[in-house]
Amino acid sequence: MIGAILGDMIGAPFEFDMGKKSKDFALFSPASHFTDDSVMTIAVAEALIDTLGQNDNAVKTRIIESMQTWGRKYPRAGYGGMFAQWLVTREPKPYGSFGNGSAMRVSAAGWLFDDLTTTRHVAKLTAEVTHNHPEGIKGAEATASAIFLARTAHDKSQIREYITENFSYDLSRTCDEIRPNYHHVESCQGTVPEAITAFLEGESFEDVIRTAVSLGGDCDTLTCIAGGIAEAFYKIPDEFVIECEKRLPADMKTVLGKFALVKKLRV
């Protein structure tokens, strides 16, 4: 999960096509800060930890409660208009979104369960409280599946094959082919395949992050998704973890600590 948060922080200064579409950039700067992607990643993780072994209704109820609590605690993190309204609604309902928010917040689901079927099912639950469009659900399931496969010793060819066959994403393009004409888009279908491709091309955690940022577009979210997968495949450099923790408030670090303990018992 910290890989997703790092991706969010490192990608944040380059959101809205503000980067130079290059892998050559400073990884951390004063502008490297968490956004709504990290807030919601934390919220979903906390909800899933709290409801392990419980039924679907309990899981979804807790996800909604946690997302609203964390969203209200950090109201200026950069939420989209519809989601910002959802956060303050008394009885919030899903609103048919296929935005990439469902994929950026799902990383905990890739770590907490022992089989791919359950992983996908829980990823679906995390999406459909807001993003109940088929593409929104697909983006969450694909991201969680890639994390599960990466952490369970599947190689990149196996991950590519599973994602292609089960979600029909086009992973045949190289990042060099994507980069020139890729611009800011906030849909799952326009973000998740690119993030997975950046992971597949990257040769280390850092290289995945640099590759994702170099694509441009909705950089914080794209790199959040790619970083979440990369964490499951590569070791995150210790200095990156230190930089991440410097930029997080105490309440978020508390959830990260709880998640690390639960994850250790399940991996």
Short mmCIF file of C-alpha atoms in Angstrom, two decimals, residues 138-139 141-143 145-147 149 155-178 182 188-202 215 222 225-226 229:
data_model
loop_
_atom_site.label_atom_id
_atom_site.label_comp_id
_atom_site.label_asym_id
_atom_site.label_seq_id
_atom_site.Cartn_x
_atom_site.Cartn_y
_atom_site.Cartn_z
CA LYS A 138 -13.16 -3.65 -13.90
CA GLY A 139 -10.43 -1.11 -13.14
CA GLU A 141 -10.52 -5.69 -10.03
CA ALA A 142 -7.69 -5.53 -12.56
CA THR A 143 -5.49 -3.47 -10.25
CA SER A 145 -5.52 -8.79 -9.38
CA ALA A 146 -2.19 -7.48 -10.63
CA ILE A 147 -1.08 -6.82 -7.04
CA LEU A 149 -0.35 -11.97 -8.80
CA ASP A 155 6.18 -13.31 -13.39
CA LYS A 156 5.33 -10.40 -15.63
CA SER A 157 4.33 -12.53 -18.60
CA GLN A 158 1.82 -14.35 -16.41
CA ILE A 159 0.47 -11.07 -15.05
CA ARG A 160 0.15 -9.64 -18.56
CA GLU A 161 -1.66 -12.75 -19.77
CA TYR A 162 -4.12 -12.81 -16.87
CA ILE A 163 -5.00 -9.12 -17.14
CA THR A 164 -5.39 -9.30 -20.91
CA GLU A 165 -7.54 -12.43 -20.86
CA ASN A 166 -9.75 -11.46 -17.93
CA PHE A 167 -10.17 -7.71 -18.45
CA SER A 168 -9.56 -7.22 -22.18
CA TYR A 169 -7.11 -4.36 -21.61
CA ASP A 170 -4.69 -3.68 -24.43
CA LEU A 171 -1.24 -4.24 -22.95
CA SER A 172 0.48 -4.65 -26.31
CA ARG A 173 1.63 -1.02 -26.60
CA THR A 174 5.00 0.07 -25.27
CA CYS A 175 5.33 3.17 -23.12
CA ASP A 176 7.21 4.81 -25.99
CA GLU A 177 4.13 4.25 -28.14
CA ILE A 178 1.71 5.51 -25.48
CA TYR A 182 -1.29 10.44 -24.06
CA CYS A 188 -10.34 3.64 -15.60
CA GLN A 189 -10.17 2.53 -19.21
CA GLY A 190 -7.82 5.41 -20.02
CA THR A 191 -5.58 5.00 -16.97
CA VAL A 192 -5.40 1.42 -15.68
CA PRO A 193 -3.93 -0.19 -18.85
CA GLU A 194 -1.27 2.53 -19.02
CA ALA A 195 -0.39 2.10 -15.35
CA ILE A 196 -0.10 -1.67 -15.72
CA THR A 197 2.05 -1.20 -18.83
CA ALA A 198 4.38 1.10 -16.88
CA PHE A 199 4.71 -1.62 -14.24
CA LEU A 200 5.37 -4.29 -16.85
CA GLU A 201 8.11 -2.20 -18.48
CA GLY A 202 9.77 -0.98 -15.30
CA LEU A 215 3.60 9.05 -19.56
CA LEU A 222 -1.63 6.62 -12.82
CA ILE A 225 -1.82 2.46 -9.46
CA ALA A 226 1.55 1.51 -10.95
CA ILE A 229 1.56 -3.05 -8.20
#
